[in-house]
């Protein structure tokens, strides 16, 4: 009995000391430092633009995930211009946001502004596209797809399809915006894969800026200049969708007269694939928001995060697109 009472007394004393200690901590917190920190993380995000269905889905994912994670998001659309992105990042530095995240429209030319963020003590997360900076300490991590692999998967599928070809197979390529990581890397991966069959030849390759309008316009030129086009490789669905109009207007049947391969697998692209107008899509997931917010929290808390986080992806044939389409959210 006495023993129990003593134990209880010790427990009460311990909790009094504990509460006192916490209160004292709280006091010294508010008293010192003068940090404005209310515990809420503010993220400045510079988006490439609104050039494609992929981009729209990516923006939605980022906005929804920020709200769900309780992160205050400052968002800027750079309209595919690097100078706008640099301006937005400088604004975020001035506003002393907690974390800066961005999807660089092109790979080169970021060192100066990234150094400014580093000097201001603001961590930077690259999302979707990467930069070619030699100094990897300028950013904390890069979250996004392996674009070389996407191009490779597209090329390998074509090699398999055309393995019986006895004569030249003429390929035209619609590239993304000049200097963008997905344009450079998809071109590289595709080129490397098709080298396995010397019959496969890229006879024309031009940027269509990842837009439907760009895809349509450049495909019209391709069709005018080249009487025999067997294959179109478009670096995204939207350019492929734009090209469909040009191909039909030229009196050719997309998916039959011209084999069409794209990247992304957004809903409209998957519909074209299920309808037999496209022949193959290498997936690129735009749903990067949840992982980005998670990384922002970790980086803000001073935790180390992996330098590279790769998105998981697959590929789709026409049959697979028919199956996947009803559940496709974007
Ligand atoms: O494939 C394209 C978009 O950077 C992965 O940008 C992204 C690409 C995507 O415009 O549709």
PDB file of C-alpha atoms in Angstrom, residues 109-303:
ATOM      1  CA  UNK A 109      21.406  28.074 -67.746  1.00  0.00           C
ATOM      2  CA  UNK A 110      20.259  27.672 -64.153  1.00  0.00           C
ATOM      3  CA  UNK A 111      23.475  27.917 -62.130  1.00  0.00           C
ATOM      4  CA  UNK A 112      23.233  31.619 -61.242  1.00  0.00           C
ATOM      5  CA  UNK A 113      19.672  31.599 -59.941  1.00  0.00           C
ATOM      6  CA  UNK A 114      20.169  28.260 -58.171  1.00  0.00           C
ATOM      7  CA  UNK A 115      23.227  29.726 -56.439  1.00  0.00           C
ATOM      8  CA  UNK A 116      21.110  32.694 -55.329  1.00  0.00           C
ATOM      9  CA  UNK A 117      18.601  30.318 -53.724  1.00  0.00           C
ATOM     10  CA  UNK A 118      21.385  28.361 -52.055  1.00  0.00           C
ATOM     11  CA  UNK A 119      22.992  31.527 -50.672  1.00  0.00           C
ATOM     12  CA  UNK A 120      19.602  32.545 -49.274  1.00  0.00           C
ATOM     13  CA  UNK A 121      19.388  29.174 -47.528  1.00  0.00           C
ATOM     14  CA  UNK A 122      16.293  28.061 -49.461  1.00  0.00           C
ATOM     15  CA  UNK A 123      16.310  24.410 -50.541  1.00  0.00           C
ATOM     16  CA  UNK A 124      15.389  23.672 -54.166  1.00  0.00           C
ATOM     17  CA  UNK A 125      13.649  20.535 -55.446  1.00  0.00           C
ATOM     18  CA  UNK A 126      13.639  19.746 -59.165  1.00  0.00           C
ATOM     19  CA  UNK A 127      10.477  18.080 -60.332  1.00  0.00           C
ATOM     20  CA  UNK A 128       9.592  16.466 -63.680  1.00  0.00           C
ATOM     21  CA  UNK A 129      12.579  17.866 -65.641  1.00  0.00           C
ATOM     22  CA  UNK A 130      16.202  18.211 -64.618  1.00  0.00           C
ATOM     23  CA  UNK A 131      19.027  20.716 -65.140  1.00  0.00           C
ATOM     24  CA  UNK A 132      22.549  20.072 -66.448  1.00  0.00           C
ATOM     25  CA  UNK A 133      24.351  21.933 -63.615  1.00  0.00           C
ATOM     26  CA  UNK A 134      27.658  20.290 -62.721  1.00  0.00           C
ATOM     27  CA  UNK A 135      27.289  21.420 -59.087  1.00  0.00           C
ATOM     28  CA  UNK A 136      24.759  18.979 -57.657  1.00  0.00           C
ATOM     29  CA  UNK A 137      24.719  20.831 -54.331  1.00  0.00           C
ATOM     30  CA  UNK A 138      22.577  23.518 -56.001  1.00  0.00           C
ATOM     31  CA  UNK A 139      19.471  21.369 -55.520  1.00  0.00           C
ATOM     32  CA  UNK A 140      18.375  18.746 -53.011  1.00  0.00           C
ATOM     33  CA  UNK A 141      16.841  16.150 -55.287  1.00  0.00           C
ATOM     34  CA  UNK A 142      15.321  15.486 -58.696  1.00  0.00           C
ATOM     35  CA  UNK A 143      11.922  13.786 -58.760  1.00  0.00           C
ATOM     36  CA  UNK A 144      10.772  12.619 -62.186  1.00  0.00           C
ATOM     37  CA  UNK A 145      10.837  10.124 -65.028  1.00  0.00           C
ATOM     38  CA  UNK A 146      13.691   8.475 -66.868  1.00  0.00           C
ATOM     39  CA  UNK A 147      13.129  10.075 -70.276  1.00  0.00           C
ATOM     40  CA  UNK A 148      15.918   8.125 -71.996  1.00  0.00           C
ATOM     41  CA  UNK A 149      14.175   4.940 -70.943  1.00  0.00           C
ATOM     42  CA  UNK A 150      10.848   6.164 -72.367  1.00  0.00           C
ATOM     43  CA  UNK A 151      12.484   6.828 -75.751  1.00  0.00           C
ATOM     44  CA  UNK A 152      14.183   3.465 -75.593  1.00  0.00           C
ATOM     45  CA  UNK A 153      10.950   1.592 -74.866  1.00  0.00           C
ATOM     46  CA  UNK A 154       9.306   3.354 -77.811  1.00  0.00           C
ATOM     47  CA  UNK A 155      12.229   2.444 -80.096  1.00  0.00           C
ATOM     48  CA  UNK A 156      12.399  -1.161 -78.934  1.00  0.00           C
ATOM     49  CA  UNK A 157       8.727  -1.669 -79.670  1.00  0.00           C
ATOM     50  CA  UNK A 158       9.258  -0.350 -83.190  1.00  0.00           C
ATOM     51  CA  UNK A 159      12.292  -2.571 -83.764  1.00  0.00           C
ATOM     52  CA  UNK A 160      10.159  -5.574 -82.822  1.00  0.00           C
ATOM     53  CA  UNK A 161       7.277  -4.484 -85.103  1.00  0.00           C
ATOM     54  CA  UNK A 162       9.523  -3.920 -88.091  1.00  0.00           C
ATOM     55  CA  UNK A 163      11.889  -6.820 -87.664  1.00  0.00           C
ATOM     56  CA  UNK A 164      10.671  -8.397 -90.928  1.00  0.00           C
ATOM     57  CA  UNK A 165      11.145  -5.193 -92.951  1.00  0.00           C
ATOM     58  CA  UNK A 166      13.198  -5.785 -96.092  1.00  0.00           C
ATOM     59  CA  UNK A 167      13.494  -2.165 -97.220  1.00  0.00           C
ATOM     60  CA  UNK A 168      13.873   1.246 -95.572  1.00  0.00           C
ATOM     61  CA  UNK A 169      11.348   2.282 -92.885  1.00  0.00           C
ATOM     62  CA  UNK A 170      11.070   6.085 -92.938  1.00  0.00           C
ATOM     63  CA  UNK A 171      10.539   7.691 -89.542  1.00  0.00           C
ATOM     64  CA  UNK A 172       9.685  11.314 -88.760  1.00  0.00           C
ATOM     65  CA  UNK A 173      10.165  12.668 -85.257  1.00  0.00           C
ATOM     66  CA  UNK A 174       8.307  15.457 -83.476  1.00  0.00           C
ATOM     67  CA  UNK A 175      10.544  16.725 -80.692  1.00  0.00           C
ATOM     68  CA  UNK A 176       9.576  18.573 -77.547  1.00  0.00           C
ATOM     69  CA  UNK A 177      10.714  22.158 -77.019  1.00  0.00           C
ATOM     70  CA  UNK A 178      14.374  22.691 -77.924  1.00  0.00           C
ATOM     71  CA  UNK A 179      16.758  22.107 -75.028  1.00  0.00           C
ATOM     72  CA  UNK A 180      14.223  20.413 -72.726  1.00  0.00           C
ATOM     73  CA  UNK A 181      15.387  17.301 -70.885  1.00  0.00           C
ATOM     74  CA  UNK A 182      12.498  15.136 -72.175  1.00  0.00           C
ATOM     75  CA  UNK A 183      13.188  16.256 -75.766  1.00  0.00           C
ATOM     76  CA  UNK A 184      16.926  15.571 -75.537  1.00  0.00           C
ATOM     77  CA  UNK A 185      16.552  12.299 -73.666  1.00  0.00           C
ATOM     78  CA  UNK A 186      13.635  10.785 -75.576  1.00  0.00           C
ATOM     79  CA  UNK A 187      15.458  11.496 -78.840  1.00  0.00           C
ATOM     80  CA  UNK A 188      18.581   9.844 -77.474  1.00  0.00           C
ATOM     81  CA  UNK A 189      16.817   6.728 -76.116  1.00  0.00           C
ATOM     82  CA  UNK A 190      14.773   6.231 -79.285  1.00  0.00           C
ATOM     83  CA  UNK A 191      17.793   6.753 -81.560  1.00  0.00           C
ATOM     84  CA  UNK A 192      19.863   4.236 -79.615  1.00  0.00           C
ATOM     85  CA  UNK A 193      17.122   1.609 -79.694  1.00  0.00           C
ATOM     86  CA  UNK A 194      16.363   1.829 -83.416  1.00  0.00           C
ATOM     87  CA  UNK A 195      20.059   1.558 -84.274  1.00  0.00           C
ATOM     88  CA  UNK A 196      19.501  -2.197 -83.786  1.00  0.00           C
ATOM     89  CA  UNK A 197      17.876  -2.300 -87.231  1.00  0.00           C
ATOM     90  CA  UNK A 198      19.629  -0.408 -90.062  1.00  0.00           C
ATOM     91  CA  UNK A 199      16.370  -0.325 -92.061  1.00  0.00           C
ATOM     92  CA  UNK A 200      14.909   2.117 -89.510  1.00  0.00           C
ATOM     93  CA  UNK A 201      15.840   5.671 -90.512  1.00  0.00           C
ATOM     94  CA  UNK A 202      14.838   9.038 -89.073  1.00  0.00           C
ATOM     95  CA  UNK A 203      14.352  11.103 -92.235  1.00  0.00           C
ATOM     96  CA  UNK A 204      13.135  14.295 -90.500  1.00  0.00           C
ATOM     97  CA  UNK A 205      13.156  15.570 -86.911  1.00  0.00           C
ATOM     98  CA  UNK A 206      11.845  18.961 -85.751  1.00  0.00           C
ATOM     99  CA  UNK A 207      10.577  20.550 -82.516  1.00  0.00           C
ATOM    100  CA  UNK A 208       6.808  20.840 -82.150  1.00  0.00           C
ATOM    101  CA  UNK A 209       7.087  22.344 -78.647  1.00  0.00           C
ATOM    102  CA  UNK A 210       4.989  19.639 -76.974  1.00  0.00           C
ATOM    103  CA  UNK A 211       1.774  21.340 -78.218  1.00  0.00           C
ATOM    104  CA  UNK A 212      -1.042  20.147 -80.488  1.00  0.00           C
ATOM    105  CA  UNK A 213      -0.678  23.213 -82.710  1.00  0.00           C
ATOM    106  CA  UNK A 214       3.069  22.589 -83.013  1.00  0.00           C
ATOM    107  CA  UNK A 215       2.546  18.920 -83.818  1.00  0.00           C
ATOM    108  CA  UNK A 216       0.006  19.682 -86.510  1.00  0.00           C
ATOM    109  CA  UNK A 217       2.052  22.381 -88.179  1.00  0.00           C
ATOM    110  CA  UNK A 218       5.314  20.448 -88.282  1.00  0.00           C
ATOM    111  CA  UNK A 219       3.588  17.261 -89.453  1.00  0.00           C
ATOM    112  CA  UNK A 220       2.064  19.201 -92.350  1.00  0.00           C
ATOM    113  CA  UNK A 221       5.581  20.213 -93.404  1.00  0.00           C
ATOM    114  CA  UNK A 222       6.868  16.665 -93.013  1.00  0.00           C
ATOM    115  CA  UNK A 223       4.057  15.333 -95.209  1.00  0.00           C
ATOM    116  CA  UNK A 224       4.676  17.929 -97.894  1.00  0.00           C
ATOM    117  CA  UNK A 225       8.404  17.296 -98.015  1.00  0.00           C
ATOM    118  CA  UNK A 226       8.377  13.496 -97.767  1.00  0.00           C
ATOM    119  CA  UNK A 227       6.213  11.319-100.017  1.00  0.00           C
ATOM    120  CA  UNK A 228       6.906   8.172 -98.004  1.00  0.00           C
ATOM    121  CA  UNK A 229       6.482   8.385 -94.228  1.00  0.00           C
ATOM    122  CA  UNK A 230       6.026   5.042 -92.456  1.00  0.00           C
ATOM    123  CA  UNK A 231       6.346   5.989 -88.810  1.00  0.00           C
ATOM    124  CA  UNK A 232       5.831   9.020 -86.587  1.00  0.00           C
ATOM    125  CA  UNK A 233       7.556   9.205 -83.218  1.00  0.00           C
ATOM    126  CA  UNK A 234       6.112  12.145 -81.248  1.00  0.00           C
ATOM    127  CA  UNK A 235       7.729  13.087 -77.926  1.00  0.00           C
ATOM    128  CA  UNK A 236       4.277  13.499 -76.374  1.00  0.00           C
ATOM    129  CA  UNK A 237       0.604  12.680 -76.942  1.00  0.00           C
ATOM    130  CA  UNK A 238      -0.434  16.231 -77.719  1.00  0.00           C
ATOM    131  CA  UNK A 239       1.921  16.602 -80.681  1.00  0.00           C
ATOM    132  CA  UNK A 240       0.739  13.196 -81.903  1.00  0.00           C
ATOM    133  CA  UNK A 241      -2.880  14.339 -81.589  1.00  0.00           C
ATOM    134  CA  UNK A 242      -2.128  17.502 -83.567  1.00  0.00           C
ATOM    135  CA  UNK A 243      -0.352  15.409 -86.203  1.00  0.00           C
ATOM    136  CA  UNK A 244      -3.460  13.225 -86.618  1.00  0.00           C
ATOM    137  CA  UNK A 245      -5.267  16.179 -88.193  1.00  0.00           C
ATOM    138  CA  UNK A 246      -2.445  16.800 -90.652  1.00  0.00           C
ATOM    139  CA  UNK A 247      -2.259  13.099 -91.569  1.00  0.00           C
ATOM    140  CA  UNK A 248      -6.004  12.784 -92.152  1.00  0.00           C
ATOM    141  CA  UNK A 249      -6.036  16.019 -94.167  1.00  0.00           C
ATOM    142  CA  UNK A 250      -3.283  14.542 -96.357  1.00  0.00           C
ATOM    143  CA  UNK A 251      -5.594  11.598 -97.128  1.00  0.00           C
ATOM    144  CA  UNK A 252      -3.670   9.045 -95.042  1.00  0.00           C
ATOM    145  CA  UNK A 253      -5.006   6.760 -92.340  1.00  0.00           C
ATOM    146  CA  UNK A 254      -3.260   7.271 -88.974  1.00  0.00           C
ATOM    147  CA  UNK A 255      -2.340   4.059 -87.216  1.00  0.00           C
ATOM    148  CA  UNK A 256      -2.431   2.165 -90.547  1.00  0.00           C
ATOM    149  CA  UNK A 257      -0.614   4.070 -93.297  1.00  0.00           C
ATOM    150  CA  UNK A 258       1.564   5.689 -90.659  1.00  0.00           C
ATOM    151  CA  UNK A 259       2.493   3.898 -87.430  1.00  0.00           C
ATOM    152  CA  UNK A 260       2.291   6.399 -84.555  1.00  0.00           C
ATOM    153  CA  UNK A 261       4.255   6.145 -81.321  1.00  0.00           C
ATOM    154  CA  UNK A 262       3.989   8.750 -78.568  1.00  0.00           C
ATOM    155  CA  UNK A 263       4.919   9.335 -74.920  1.00  0.00           C
ATOM    156  CA  UNK A 264       2.761  10.333 -71.876  1.00  0.00           C
ATOM    157  CA  UNK A 265      -0.455   8.236 -71.951  1.00  0.00           C
ATOM    158  CA  UNK A 266      -2.853  11.027 -70.976  1.00  0.00           C
ATOM    159  CA  UNK A 267      -6.530  10.287 -71.511  1.00  0.00           C
ATOM    160  CA  UNK A 268      -6.816  11.776 -75.022  1.00  0.00           C
ATOM    161  CA  UNK A 269      -3.712   9.892 -76.103  1.00  0.00           C
ATOM    162  CA  UNK A 270      -5.035   6.654 -74.645  1.00  0.00           C
ATOM    163  CA  UNK A 271      -8.344   7.243 -76.461  1.00  0.00           C
ATOM    164  CA  UNK A 272      -6.495   7.652 -79.781  1.00  0.00           C
ATOM    165  CA  UNK A 273      -4.581   4.449 -79.024  1.00  0.00           C
ATOM    166  CA  UNK A 274      -7.742   2.522 -78.133  1.00  0.00           C
ATOM    167  CA  UNK A 275      -9.351   3.855 -81.350  1.00  0.00           C
ATOM    168  CA  UNK A 276      -6.468   2.487 -83.430  1.00  0.00           C
ATOM    169  CA  UNK A 277      -5.118   5.910 -84.453  1.00  0.00           C
ATOM    170  CA  UNK A 278      -1.992   5.602 -82.327  1.00  0.00           C
ATOM    171  CA  UNK A 279      -0.067   2.329 -82.169  1.00  0.00           C
ATOM    172  CA  UNK A 280       2.016   2.510 -78.986  1.00  0.00           C
ATOM    173  CA  UNK A 281       2.551   4.837 -75.999  1.00  0.00           C
ATOM    174  CA  UNK A 282       5.394   4.922 -73.479  1.00  0.00           C
ATOM    175  CA  UNK A 283       3.889   6.181 -70.244  1.00  0.00           C
ATOM    176  CA  UNK A 284       5.166   9.233 -68.371  1.00  0.00           C
ATOM    177  CA  UNK A 285       3.361   9.924 -65.116  1.00  0.00           C
ATOM    178  CA  UNK A 286       2.391  13.516 -64.271  1.00  0.00           C
ATOM    179  CA  UNK A 287       1.139  12.624 -60.786  1.00  0.00           C
ATOM    180  CA  UNK A 288       4.191  13.921 -58.951  1.00  0.00           C
ATOM    181  CA  UNK A 289       2.369  16.060 -56.367  1.00  0.00           C
ATOM    182  CA  UNK A 290       2.153  13.688 -53.368  1.00  0.00           C
ATOM    183  CA  UNK A 291       5.847  12.724 -53.547  1.00  0.00           C
ATOM    184  CA  UNK A 292       6.855  16.350 -54.063  1.00  0.00           C
ATOM    185  CA  UNK A 293       5.021  17.501 -50.918  1.00  0.00           C
ATOM    186  CA  UNK A 294       6.522  14.658 -48.935  1.00  0.00           C
ATOM    187  CA  UNK A 295       9.999  15.658 -50.084  1.00  0.00           C
ATOM    188  CA  UNK A 296       9.329  19.308 -49.252  1.00  0.00           C
ATOM    189  CA  UNK A 297       8.478  18.350 -45.666  1.00  0.00           C
ATOM    190  CA  UNK A 298      11.605  16.236 -45.314  1.00  0.00           C
ATOM    191  CA  UNK A 299      13.908  18.814 -46.837  1.00  0.00           C
ATOM    192  CA  UNK A 300      12.358  21.538 -44.663  1.00  0.00           C
ATOM    193  CA  UNK A 301      12.981  19.389 -41.578  1.00  0.00           C
ATOM    194  CA  UNK A 302      16.639  19.120 -42.561  1.00  0.00           C
ATOM    195  CA  UNK A 303      16.441  15.429 -43.432  1.00  0.00           C
TER     196      UNK A 303
END
